[in-house]
C-alpha atoms as one frame of an Amber mdcrd trajectory, in Angstrom:
protein
  -0.376   0.171   0.238   1.868   3.453  -0.988   1.142   6.128   1.137   3.118
   8.334  -0.968   1.704  11.845  -2.038   0.593  11.885  -6.041   3.233  14.436
  -8.214   0.045  16.467  -8.656  -1.248  16.153  -5.245   2.213  16.980  -3.955
   3.043  20.078  -6.105  -0.427  21.640  -5.069   1.061  20.588  -1.797   4.071
  22.735  -1.995   2.164  25.463  -3.553  -0.174  26.410  -0.149   3.276  25.220
   1.780   4.923  28.140   0.091   1.230  29.800   0.778   1.107  30.062   4.334
   4.632  30.181   4.711   5.013  34.141   3.140   1.770  35.520   3.727  -0.107
  33.053   6.698   2.558  32.461   9.167   4.062  35.572   9.910   0.728  38.073
  11.287  -0.488  34.189  13.060   0.812  35.311  16.815  -0.350  39.239  16.414
  -3.635  38.106  14.642  -4.227  35.372  17.499  -3.887  38.209  20.936  -5.946
  40.706  18.793  -8.987  38.063  17.755  -8.263  40.257  14.043  -9.867  37.850
  11.717  -8.441  37.642   8.608 -10.090  39.334   5.892  -7.054  40.292   3.245
  -6.312  36.078   3.541  -8.891  34.690   3.411  -9.398  35.992  -0.262  -6.040
  35.477  -1.298  -7.703  32.139  -0.389 -10.759  31.998  -2.160  -8.409  33.947
  -5.407  -6.563  30.273  -5.220  -9.401  27.968  -4.547  -9.039  26.622  -1.188
 -12.271  27.972  -0.377 -13.683  25.098  -2.146 -10.853  22.182  -3.135 -13.336
  19.484  -2.651 -16.876  20.581  -5.034 -17.134  20.546  -8.952 -15.445  23.440
 -11.023 -19.461  23.564 -12.183 -20.439  25.234  -8.795 -16.934  27.046  -8.552
 -14.798  24.550  -7.637 -11.777  23.301  -8.156 -12.809  19.701  -8.760 -10.366
  18.404  -6.187 -10.894  15.624  -3.938 -10.758  14.456  -0.262  -6.763  13.485
  -0.176  -6.625  18.060  -2.100  -8.563  19.707   0.740  -6.948  18.013   3.681
  -3.581  19.082   2.464  -5.076  22.802   2.425  -6.714  22.919   6.094  -3.247
  20.821   6.517  -0.769  23.265   5.384  -2.769  26.563   6.265  -2.891  25.639
   9.619   0.439  24.441  10.179   0.451  28.551   9.257  -1.949  29.387  11.737
  -4.286  27.130  13.307  -7.293  30.076  13.900  -6.952  30.494   9.889  -7.865
  26.766   9.004 -10.016  26.203  10.969 -11.919  29.318   9.063 -11.040  26.626
   6.372 -11.946  22.992   7.809 -15.308  25.253   8.775 -16.503  26.897   5.787
 -15.664  23.609   3.999 -16.904  20.901   5.920 -20.066  22.291   7.586 -21.019
  25.769   5.579 -20.498  24.452   2.001 -20.874  20.968   2.415 -24.593  21.029
   3.162 -25.589  22.031   0.394 -23.849  19.436  -1.447 -24.962  16.068  -0.131
 -28.355  17.604   0.717 -29.503  20.748  -1.784 -31.667  20.941  -4.521 -30.864
  21.441  -7.620 -31.662  25.084  -7.185 -30.400  25.638  -3.811 -26.367  24.002
  -4.726 -26.904  26.802  -7.754 -27.699  29.575  -6.051 -25.493  29.116  -2.827
 -22.414  27.179  -4.123 -21.294  29.149  -6.455 -20.538  32.131  -4.022 -19.520
  30.316  -1.456 -17.103  27.541  -3.404 -15.524  30.829  -5.232 -14.645  32.526
  -1.309 -17.364  35.024  -1.913 -19.329  34.861   1.227 -18.209  32.760   3.887
 -20.855  29.353   5.378 -21.657  28.192   9.003 -23.527  25.587  10.332 -25.815
  25.230  12.610 -25.768  22.788  14.952 -25.135  23.009  19.708 -27.032  23.901
  21.710 -27.102  25.474  25.628 -28.151  22.282  26.608 -27.828  20.505  22.566
 -23.913  19.611  21.916 -22.398  15.816  22.235 -26.705  15.268  22.114 -28.144
  16.784  19.241 -31.212  15.108  19.567 -31.468  18.120  22.215 -32.412  20.814
  20.111 -35.050  23.087  21.159 -34.691  25.435  18.250 -38.179  25.118  17.045
 -39.629  26.097  13.287 -43.359  26.354  12.619 -44.617  26.167   9.554 -46.392
  29.729   8.116 -48.383  31.572   5.414 -46.209  28.583   3.159 -43.219  28.972
   5.060 -41.245  28.666   8.474 -41.203  30.516  11.754 -37.441  29.854  13.484
 -37.577  30.801  17.383 -34.481  29.813  19.344 -30.243  29.894  19.643 -26.934
  28.293  18.667 -23.977  28.294  20.445 -20.231  28.296  19.165 -20.951  28.535
  15.179 -17.663  29.159  13.924 -18.160  32.834  11.461 -21.457  32.646  13.006
 -21.458  37.201  12.025 -19.903  36.929   9.346 -21.278  34.325   6.835 -23.032
  35.100   4.217 -25.636  32.064   4.548 -25.693  29.328   7.505 -27.780  26.146
   8.113 -29.201  25.371  11.260 -31.365  22.497  12.538 -34.065  23.117  14.077
 -36.885  21.157  16.202 -40.399  21.020  13.568 -42.219  18.187  14.833 -42.552
  19.006  18.550 -44.513  15.570  19.001 -40.766  13.595  17.493 -39.192  12.265
  20.572 -34.696  12.215  20.795 -33.125  12.956  17.412 -36.346  12.730  15.286
 -38.148  15.427  13.934 -35.727  17.332  12.772 -34.907  20.101   9.851 -32.213
  21.873   8.155 -32.144  25.123   7.549 -30.827  27.799   5.588 -30.532  31.414
   6.662 -28.957  33.685   4.840 -26.950  36.588   6.900 -28.366  39.571   7.478
 -32.124  38.171   7.916 -34.605  39.840   9.939 -35.206  38.279  13.699 -31.400
  37.247  13.213 -28.983  38.930  15.517 -25.569  37.705  17.097 -23.980  37.753
  20.893 -20.560  38.724  22.198 -18.148  36.873  20.125 -16.643  34.059  22.064
 -13.084  34.639  24.247 -11.878  31.277  24.468  -8.194  30.511  24.655  -7.419
  29.526  21.604  -7.741  29.831  18.027  -8.638  33.163  18.884  -8.795  35.265
  15.093 -11.765  32.541  13.941 -14.436  34.047  15.123 -17.669  31.800  17.150
 -20.447  33.238  17.577 -23.533  32.437  19.696 -26.496  33.051  17.972 -29.983
  34.252  18.773 -33.433  33.245  16.428 -36.336  35.868  17.171 -39.337  35.045
  14.340 -37.247  34.209  11.520 -38.932  33.403   8.901 -37.793  31.489   5.910
 -39.504  30.125   2.410 -40.127  26.753   1.665 -38.181  26.608  -0.620 -35.035
  27.718   1.943 -35.373  23.371   3.653 -32.743  21.734   3.025 -32.907  17.846
   2.237 -35.810  16.317   3.805 -38.140  17.280   5.901 -36.934  15.429  10.141
 -34.032  13.888   8.121 -31.757  16.425   9.832 -30.492  13.987  11.920 -29.528
  11.945  10.096 -28.238  15.098   7.579 -25.864  16.133  10.206 -24.303  13.508
  11.584 -22.866  12.510   7.678 -21.588  16.215   7.829 -20.172  16.457  10.432
 -19.170  13.102   9.421 -17.062  14.858   6.971 -16.322  17.772   9.084 -13.678
  15.011  11.855 -11.752  14.336   8.398 -10.602  18.476   7.808  -9.937  19.204
  11.637  -8.193  15.560  11.766  -5.656  17.787   8.862  -5.425  20.881  10.854
  -3.814  18.807  14.017  -1.626  17.089  12.254  -0.604  21.036  10.533  -0.805
  22.056  14.092   1.869  18.766  15.471   4.530  19.857  12.003   4.384  22.930
  13.429   4.779  22.389  16.705   7.337  20.466  15.785   9.298  22.901  13.780
   9.607  24.712  16.071  10.719  22.663  18.434  13.285  21.597  15.764  14.169
  25.594  15.319  14.746  25.867  19.334  16.382  22.789  19.631  19.538  24.337
  17.276  19.329  27.702  18.600  19.620  26.727  22.013  22.628  26.551  23.605
  23.990  24.800  27.006  27.501  23.517  27.788  28.723  25.880  25.087  26.820
  23.371  21.606  23.014  23.693  20.076  20.795  21.095  23.058  19.992  19.407
  19.961  23.050  17.440  20.458  21.869  16.135  23.717  20.356  13.165  23.209
  17.300  13.161  26.035  16.474  16.187  23.259  17.156  13.977  19.828  15.222
  11.774  21.418  11.690  13.592  22.110  11.841  15.875  18.064  12.622  11.709
  17.390   9.103  10.209  18.656   7.586  14.368  17.857   8.472  13.345  14.060
   7.628   9.387  14.456   3.828  10.613  16.495   3.591  12.405  13.201   3.908
  10.868  10.438
């Protein structure tokens, strides 16, 4: 079994790595300190086609495969974990629901601006009582005048207040128990009744925006139902499966950055008249890091 990258994947990796080294990494620490969202880098990533790597060209994507997408998230995360998270959430959670479950009309309307980076996507699932227990969803959607009225809230929405469109889950069958009776909806931002709380003050990844979101009589038309009514739970489980691939790639990129920093420091730090990289105990630690990373 051959785990080596193809020539095409290697070329793609080198391109993204060069961008991450020159454009992303230099300001990462300062952005994390100031919580500044890098709109300029998002625009540059869009011009490189990085915001729609796994989607077909007919929808404005790059037509890449899952390996290419994982490479993109890994290399961007190596430069800045916040930006890697923004890329992963936008692609796997913000845009993928449209590709997986959207009607032809929904795909035509939303995927091109998402895949080309003209707007960011977001996904709303977590609530105060519904995180790991996603069946505990309290946000509700009620039929009204040929559409739906949504009331409730979501927590920890990545890129929430700056997204152009979000997919959220809501209970549409009040009689259903557990994970049944949940439906996915498309909500554009801005929309009347859609508001955002103060961005979360996190312990890290602070230039990635994490928003609480509130729905107060938010009206959406019938065509904004995404997927099948009542099948939202099954659908978002599939969405999250894809998201875990990108979060795994993000973790590898962050680990690579840690190894790079450790190796660099070991060659700079002097003790007893020589760099500490000459000491076997330090060499063992670096070798263990490299082995686990591989």
